[in-house]
Amino acid sequence: MKRVVVTGMGIISPLGVGVDHNWSAITQGKSGLRKIRSFDASDLPSQVAGEVPLVSETDGTSGAFDINKYIEHKEQKKMDRFIHFGYAAAVDAVEDSGWKPQDYEQQCRTGVLIGSGIGGLLNIQDTSIMMQERGPRRISPFFIPSSLINLISGNVSIKYGFKGPNHAVVTACATGSHAIGDAARLIMMDDADVMVAGGAEAAICRVGVGGFSACRALSTSYNDTPKRSSRPFDKGRDGFVIGEGAGCLVLEEYEHARKRGAKIYAEVRGYGLSGDAYHVTSPSEDGDGGFRAMKAAIKRAGISPDQIDYINAHGTSTPLGDDIELTAIKRLFGDAVKKLSISSTKSAIGHLLGAAGAVEAIFSIKALQTGSLPPTLNLEDPSDVAAGIDLVPLKTKERKVRLALSNSFGFGGTNACLILGKI
């Protein structure tokens, strides 16, 4: 099958906008977590989040997100915030790649596959309230298209005239990784030469935070110390911290990229996916689903576990999930786990749900490029299962990385793993 490489990247996270900005911040140990500002969360059990910093609230602070740079004001109202994030990250990735189809055939060989775990939750919440208070005549005609998950892909394809595969993935917190893996397979199978792929999420609203709080998934013990609230693998963890943002990659067939002289960041070497068939929200206790997804990715890459140097863990900071993931890693890697470095970047930005896998793929690619491993913040007292494992606690670690594995697991028992390598 055809080889697939990464030629463009775009990211919006609680640390700000842009790959270089995000990488500098996360390797300096900065945190994007804070008290929720976008609405009154004082009556909710969890009051912390990873909100994207906006120019409107920061007076132009470096890295703050300015939607006006990407979308005209009148068009902004036709899109939910998750589309704003996904669209902007995709634009940055496409512009970074330098890819511009020159004719109809090239347009038809370029596609978009950007997903979301939840989609337009904020818009659904606000429209429901407005309809109840003011009646159905007040509903915007753009309500439905502004809330649909595939409308990120739709809007990106319209902007650039990309007429190839137009698709979206919805697999909860595994969405971003599934989108990249599925898009890579479309190229491998010769359905496209170029794909824009990734994930976006903007579920920080009363319904979103209230809903996750109701199923006891969120951290509640660190409302007064937000930066300490996400602590993967630490004994003091008590739930994940909800985040928002987007990550997008431009994936390209290797010879196509080489022929046009594109810069190549990394190669998508492996992709594995599986289902737990166990529980709606909890992973199987033995980590079998994650184990099989990692094993499948390694098989597809044609490598052995001991060739992997770094794992960007799913590591959400939940009491059960973190230890289950480490158990699965130990089972798969055996003695080679002692040579691994593993970290969770959710410690700095929270859990971006459907955007997490794409953002973490970008961080994994930067680790390949720079030899710097982003730290697991707040890891002060590792869990017993973490004994003997290098979890890159507190500070960035320098290490040569040839192959990186990025894990994503989601509600419903859906699992996706990507292996990214130097080229």
Coordinates of C-alpha atoms in Angstrom, one line a residue:
M1 CA 0.0 0.0 0.0
K2 CA 1.0 3.6 -0.5
R3 CA 3.0 5.5 2.2
V4 CA 1.4 8.4 4.0
V5 CA 3.3 11.4 5.4
V6 CA 2.4 14.6 7.3
T7 CA 3.0 17.8 5.4
G8 CA 1.0 20.4 7.4
M9 CA -0.1 20.9 11.0
G10 CA -2.5 23.3 12.8
I11 CA -3.5 23.4 16.4
I12 CA -5.7 25.5 18.8
S13 CA -5.6 24.5 22.4
P14 CA -6.0 26.0 25.9
L15 CA -2.3 27.0 25.5
G16 CA -3.2 29.1 22.5
V17 CA -2.9 29.0 18.7
G18 CA -0.2 27.6 16.5
V19 CA 2.1 24.6 16.6
D20 CA 5.3 26.5 17.5
H21 CA 3.5 28.5 20.3
N22 CA 1.9 25.4 21.7
W23 CA 5.1 23.4 21.6
S24 CA 7.1 26.2 23.3
A25 CA 4.5 26.5 26.1
I26 CA 4.1 22.8 26.8
T27 CA 7.8 22.0 26.9
Q28 CA 8.2 24.9 29.3
G29 CA 5.8 23.2 31.6
K30 CA 3.0 25.8 31.2
S31 CA -0.6 25.0 32.0
G32 CA -3.7 26.1 30.1
L33 CA -6.1 25.2 32.9
R34 CA -8.0 27.8 34.8
K35 CA -11.3 28.6 36.5
I36 CA -14.1 28.5 34.0
R37 CA -14.7 32.0 32.6
S38 CA -17.2 31.5 29.7
F39 CA -20.2 31.0 32.0
D40 CA -21.1 30.9 35.7
A41 CA -20.0 27.4 37.0
S42 CA -20.3 28.2 40.7
D43 CA -23.1 25.7 41.2
L44 CA -21.4 22.9 39.4
P45 CA -19.2 20.2 41.1
S46 CA -16.3 20.9 38.6
Q47 CA -15.4 24.5 38.0
V48 CA -12.1 24.2 36.1
A49 CA -11.4 23.7 32.4
G50 CA -9.0 24.2 29.6
E51 CA -10.6 27.1 27.7
V52 CA -9.0 28.4 24.6
P53 CA -7.7 31.9 25.3
L54 CA -9.5 34.5 23.2
V55 CA -8.2 37.8 21.9
S56 CA -11.4 39.4 23.2
E57 CA -10.4 38.6 26.8
T58 CA -6.6 38.9 26.6
D59 CA -6.1 42.1 24.6
G60 CA -4.0 40.4 22.0
T61 CA -1.8 38.3 24.2
S62 CA 0.6 36.1 22.1
G63 CA -1.2 32.9 21.1
A64 CA -4.7 34.1 21.8
F65 CA -7.4 33.0 19.3
D66 CA -8.8 35.6 17.0
I67 CA -11.7 34.1 15.0
N68 CA -11.8 37.3 12.8
K69 CA -8.6 36.2 11.2
Y70 CA -10.3 33.1 9.8
I71 CA -14.0 33.8 9.3
E72 CA -15.9 36.9 8.4
H73 CA -18.2 38.2 11.1
K74 CA -21.5 37.5 9.4
E75 CA -20.4 33.9 8.7
Q76 CA -19.3 33.3 12.3
K77 CA -22.9 33.3 13.4
K78 CA -23.7 30.4 11.1
M79 CA -21.2 28.1 12.9
D80 CA -20.9 26.7 16.4
R81 CA -17.7 27.3 18.3
F82 CA -16.4 23.8 17.6
I83 CA -16.6 24.6 13.8
H84 CA -14.6 27.8 14.4
F85 CA -11.8 25.8 16.1
G86 CA -11.8 23.0 13.6
Y87 CA -12.0 25.3 10.6
A88 CA -9.2 27.6 11.9
A89 CA -6.9 24.6 12.7
A90 CA -7.5 23.2 9.2
V91 CA -6.7 26.5 7.5
D92 CA -3.4 26.7 9.4
A93 CA -2.6 23.1 8.5
V94 CA -3.4 23.6 4.8
E95 CA -1.5 26.9 4.6
D96 CA 1.5 25.2 6.4
S97 CA 1.5 22.4 3.8
G98 CA 1.6 24.8 0.8
W99 CA -0.8 22.5 -1.1
K100 CA -3.0 24.2 -3.7
P101 CA -4.7 22.0 -6.3
Q102 CA -4.0 23.4 -9.7
D103 CA -6.8 21.7 -11.6
Y104 CA -10.0 19.7 -11.3
E105 CA -8.3 16.4 -11.1
Q106 CA -6.2 17.6 -8.2
Q107 CA -9.2 19.0 -6.5
C108 CA -10.9 15.6 -6.8
R109 CA -7.8 13.9 -5.3
T110 CA -7.9 16.1 -2.2
G111 CA -10.3 15.4 0.7
V112 CA -11.3 16.4 4.2
L113 CA -12.0 14.2 7.2
I114 CA -12.4 16.2 10.4
G115 CA -14.5 14.9 13.3
S116 CA -15.8 15.8 16.8
G117 CA -16.9 13.8 19.7
I118 CA -20.0 15.9 20.6
G119 CA -20.3 18.7 18.0
G120 CA -22.5 21.8 18.5
L121 CA -23.4 21.3 22.1
L122 CA -23.2 25.0 23.0
N123 CA -25.5 25.9 20.1
I124 CA -28.0 23.1 21.0
Q125 CA -28.0 24.3 24.6
D126 CA -28.6 28.0 23.7
T127 CA -31.2 27.3 21.0
S128 CA -33.1 25.0 23.3
I129 CA -33.3 27.7 26.0
M130 CA -34.3 30.4 23.5
M131 CA -37.0 28.2 21.9
Q132 CA -38.4 27.5 25.4
E133 CA -38.4 31.2 26.3
R134 CA -39.3 32.9 23.0
G135 CA -40.8 30.2 20.8
P136 CA -39.8 28.3 17.6
R137 CA -40.0 31.3 15.3
R138 CA -36.7 32.5 16.9
I139 CA -34.7 29.5 15.8
S140 CA -32.0 30.4 13.3
P141 CA -32.2 28.7 9.9
F142 CA -28.5 28.0 10.4
F143 CA -29.1 26.1 13.7
I144 CA -28.9 22.6 12.2
P145 CA -25.9 23.1 9.8
S146 CA -24.1 25.0 12.6
S147 CA -24.4 22.0 14.9
L148 CA -23.6 19.1 12.6
I149 CA -20.3 17.4 13.1
N150 CA -19.5 16.9 9.4
L151 CA -19.8 20.6 8.8
I152 CA -16.2 21.3 9.7
S153 CA -15.2 19.1 6.8
G154 CA -17.9 20.7 4.6
N155 CA -16.8 24.3 5.3
V156 CA -13.1 23.4 4.8
S157 CA -13.8 21.7 1.5
I158 CA -15.9 24.7 0.3
K159 CA -13.2 27.2 1.2
Y160 CA -10.5 25.3 -0.8
G161 CA -12.5 23.5 -3.4
F162 CA -11.4 20.1 -2.1
K163 CA -13.7 17.7 -4.0
G164 CA -12.3 14.4 -2.8
P165 CA -13.6 12.2 0.1
N166 CA -15.6 14.4 2.5
H167 CA -16.2 12.6 5.7
A168 CA -16.3 13.0 9.5
V169 CA -15.6 10.7 12.5
V170 CA -17.6 10.6 15.7
T171 CA -16.0 8.2 18.2
A172 CA -16.0 10.2 21.5
C173 CA -12.5 10.8 22.8
A174 CA -10.9 8.6 20.1
T175 CA -12.3 10.8 17.3
G176 CA -9.1 12.7 16.4
S177 CA -7.0 9.6 16.2
H178 CA -9.6 7.7 14.2
A179 CA -9.9 10.6 11.8
I180 CA -6.2 10.6 11.1
G181 CA -6.0 6.8 10.8
D182 CA -9.0 6.6 8.5
A183 CA -7.8 9.4 6.3
A184 CA -4.4 7.8 6.0
R185 CA -6.1 4.6 4.9
L186 CA -8.0 6.5 2.2
I187 CA -4.7 7.6 0.8
M188 CA -3.1 4.1 1.2
M189 CA -6.0 2.7 -0.8
D190 CA -5.6 5.3 -3.5
D191 CA -8.9 7.1 -2.9
A192 CA -7.0 10.4 -2.5
D193 CA -3.6 11.9 -2.7
V194 CA -4.1 14.5 0.1
M195 CA -6.4 14.5 3.1
V196 CA -7.0 17.2 5.7
A197 CA -7.7 15.2 8.9
G198 CA -8.2 15.9 12.6
G199 CA -10.7 16.7 15.3
A200 CA -12.3 19.6 17.1
E201 CA -14.4 20.1 20.3
A202 CA -16.1 23.0 22.2
A203 CA -18.2 21.4 24.9
I204 CA -17.4 23.7 27.7
C205 CA -20.8 24.9 28.5
R206 CA -23.3 24.3 31.4
V207 CA -24.8 21.3 29.7
G208 CA -21.4 19.8 28.9
V209 CA -19.7 20.3 32.2
G210 CA -22.9 19.5 34.1
G211 CA -23.4 16.3 32.1
F212 CA -19.8 15.0 32.6
S213 CA -20.1 16.0 36.3
A214 CA -23.3 13.9 36.6
C215 CA -21.4 10.8 35.5
R216 CA -18.6 11.6 37.9
A217 CA -16.0 11.9 35.3
L218 CA -14.6 15.3 36.1
S219 CA -12.1 16.5 38.7
T220 CA -13.8 18.3 41.6
S221 CA -11.1 18.6 44.2
Y222 CA -9.0 21.3 42.7
N223 CA -11.5 24.1 41.9
D224 CA -9.3 26.6 43.8
T225 CA -6.1 25.4 42.2
P226 CA -6.9 24.8 38.5
K227 CA -3.4 24.2 37.3
R228 CA -3.1 21.2 39.7
S229 CA -6.4 19.6 38.6
S230 CA -5.2 17.4 35.8
R231 CA -2.7 14.9 37.2
P232 CA -2.4 11.8 35.1
F233 CA -0.9 8.7 36.9
D234 CA -0.7 10.6 40.2
K235 CA -2.4 9.1 43.3
G236 CA -4.2 12.5 43.9
R237 CA -6.1 12.4 40.6
D238 CA -9.8 12.5 40.8
G239 CA -11.1 12.9 37.3
F240 CA -10.4 14.6 34.0
V241 CA -10.5 18.3 33.2
I242 CA -12.6 19.2 30.2
G243 CA -10.7 21.1 27.5
E244 CA -11.5 22.5 24.0
G245 CA -9.7 23.2 20.8
A246 CA -8.7 21.5 17.6
G247 CA -5.9 19.7 15.8
C248 CA -5.5 19.1 12.1
L249 CA -2.9 17.5 9.9
V250 CA -2.4 17.5 6.2
L251 CA -1.7 13.9 5.2
E252 CA -0.2 13.2 1.8
E253 CA 0.9 10.2 -0.3
Y254 CA 4.7 10.1 0.0
E255 CA 5.6 10.3 -3.7
H256 CA 3.1 13.1 -4.2
A257 CA 4.7 15.1 -1.4
R258 CA 8.2 14.4 -2.6
K259 CA 7.4 15.3 -6.2
R260 CA 6.2 18.7 -5.2
G261 CA 9.0 19.3 -2.8
A262 CA 6.8 19.5 0.3
K263 CA 8.4 19.6 3.7
I264 CA 7.7 16.3 5.5
Y265 CA 7.2 16.2 9.3
A266 CA 6.6 12.5 9.9
E267 CA 5.2 9.3 8.4
V268 CA 2.0 7.6 9.6
R269 CA 3.5 4.1 10.1
G270 CA 0.7 2.3 11.9
Y271 CA -2.9 2.5 12.9
G272 CA -4.8 0.2 15.1
L273 CA -8.4 0.2 16.4
S274 CA -10.5 -2.1 18.6
G275 CA -13.6 -2.3 20.7
D276 CA -13.8 -3.2 24.4
A277 CA -17.3 -4.7 24.2
Y278 CA -17.5 -4.1 28.0
H279 CA -19.1 -0.9 29.3
V280 CA -20.6 2.4 28.1
T281 CA -18.1 4.6 30.0
S282 CA -15.5 2.5 31.7
P283 CA -12.6 0.6 29.9
S284 CA -12.3 -3.1 30.4
E285 CA -10.5 -3.7 33.7
D286 CA -7.7 -5.7 32.1
G287 CA -7.1 -3.0 29.4
D288 CA -7.7 -5.6 26.7
G289 CA -9.2 -3.2 24.2
G290 CA -6.3 -0.8 24.5
F291 CA -3.9 -3.6 24.3
R292 CA -5.3 -5.0 21.1
A293 CA -5.4 -1.5 19.5
M294 CA -1.8 -0.9 20.3
K295 CA -0.9 -4.4 19.1
A296 CA -2.7 -3.8 15.8
A297 CA -0.9 -0.5 15.2
I298 CA 2.4 -2.2 15.8
K299 CA 1.6 -5.0 13.5
R300 CA 0.5 -2.6 10.7
A301 CA 3.7 -0.7 11.2
G302 CA 5.7 -3.8 10.7
I303 CA 7.8 -3.3 13.9
S304 CA 8.3 -4.8 17.3
P305 CA 7.3 -3.1 20.5
D306 CA 10.9 -2.4 21.6
Q307 CA 11.4 -0.1 18.6
I308 CA 9.0 2.5 20.1
D309 CA 10.7 5.2 22.1
Y310 CA 7.8 7.4 23.3
I311 CA 4.1 7.0 24.0
N312 CA 1.8 10.0 24.3
A313 CA -0.6 8.3 26.6
H314 CA -4.4 8.7 26.7
G315 CA -3.8 9.4 30.4
T316 CA -6.9 11.4 31.3
S317 CA -6.3 11.7 35.1
T318 CA -9.2 9.4 36.0
P319 CA -8.7 7.0 38.9
L320 CA -9.4 3.8 36.9
G321 CA -8.4 4.7 33.4
D322 CA -4.8 5.7 33.9
D323 CA -3.8 2.5 35.7
I324 CA -5.7 0.4 33.2
E325 CA -3.8 2.0 30.3
L326 CA -0.5 1.4 32.1
T327 CA -1.5 -2.2 32.7
A328 CA -2.1 -2.7 29.0
I329 CA 1.2 -1.1 28.1
K330 CA 3.1 -3.3 30.5
R331 CA 1.3 -6.4 29.0
L332 CA 2.2 -5.5 25.4
F333 CA 5.8 -4.2 25.9
G334 CA 7.0 -6.6 28.6
D335 CA 10.5 -5.9 29.7
A336 CA 10.8 -3.2 27.0
V337 CA 8.5 -1.0 29.1
K338 CA 11.6 -0.1 31.1
K339 CA 13.2 1.5 28.0
L340 CA 10.0 3.5 27.2
S341 CA 9.2 7.1 28.0
I342 CA 5.5 7.9 28.5
S343 CA 3.8 11.2 29.2
S344 CA 0.3 12.6 29.2
T345 CA 0.0 16.1 27.7
K346 CA -3.5 16.3 29.1
S347 CA -1.8 17.4 32.3
A348 CA -1.2 20.7 30.7
I349 CA -4.3 21.2 28.5
G350 CA -7.0 18.9 29.9
H351 CA -9.0 16.5 27.9
L352 CA -10.0 17.9 24.5
L353 CA -12.4 15.0 23.9
G354 CA -12.8 14.6 20.1
A355 CA -9.8 16.9 19.5
A356 CA -7.5 15.1 21.9
G357 CA -6.1 12.5 19.5
A358 CA -5.3 15.0 16.8
V359 CA -3.6 17.5 19.1
E360 CA -1.6 14.6 20.8
A361 CA -0.5 13.4 17.4
I362 CA 0.9 16.8 16.7
F363 CA 2.8 16.8 20.1
S364 CA 4.1 13.3 19.2
I365 CA 5.4 14.6 15.9
K366 CA 7.1 17.5 17.6
A367 CA 8.8 15.0 19.9
L368 CA 10.1 13.1 16.9
Q369 CA 11.4 16.3 15.4
T370 CA 13.0 17.9 18.4
G371 CA 14.0 15.1 20.7
S372 CA 12.1 16.8 23.5
L373 CA 9.4 14.9 25.4
P374 CA 6.6 17.0 26.9
P375 CA 6.2 16.4 30.6
T376 CA 3.5 14.9 32.7
L377 CA 2.6 17.9 35.0
N378 CA 1.5 17.4 38.6
L379 CA 3.0 13.9 38.8
E380 CA 4.2 14.2 42.4
D381 CA 3.2 10.8 43.8
P382 CA 2.9 8.1 41.1
S383 CA 0.3 5.3 41.4
D384 CA 1.6 1.9 42.3
V385 CA 1.0 0.6 38.8
A386 CA 3.4 3.3 37.5
A387 CA 6.4 1.9 39.4
G388 CA 9.5 1.5 37.2
I389 CA 8.0 3.4 34.3
D390 CA 9.4 6.7 33.0
L391 CA 6.4 9.0 32.9
V392 CA 8.5 12.1 32.3
P393 CA 7.4 13.8 35.5
L394 CA 7.1 17.6 35.9
K395 CA 9.9 18.6 33.4
T396 CA 10.6 18.1 29.7
K397 CA 13.1 15.3 29.0
E398 CA 15.5 15.2 26.1
R399 CA 15.6 11.9 24.2
K400 CA 16.0 10.8 20.6
V401 CA 12.7 9.5 19.3
R402 CA 12.5 7.4 16.2
L403 CA 8.9 6.1 16.6
A404 CA 6.1 7.4 18.8
L405 CA 2.8 5.8 19.7
S406 CA -0.3 8.0 20.5
N407 CA -3.2 6.4 22.3
S408 CA -6.8 7.5 22.3
F409 CA -9.7 5.6 24.1
G410 CA -13.3 6.7 24.2
F411 CA -16.8 6.1 25.7
G412 CA -18.4 3.1 24.3
G413 CA -15.2 1.2 24.4
T414 CA -13.7 2.6 21.2
N415 CA -9.9 2.6 20.9
A416 CA -7.5 4.1 18.3
C417 CA -3.7 4.1 18.3
L418 CA -1.4 5.8 15.9
I419 CA 2.3 5.1 15.3
L420 CA 4.3 8.1 13.8
G421 CA 7.8 7.9 12.7
K422 CA 10.7 9.9 11.3
I423 CA 11.3 9.8 7.6

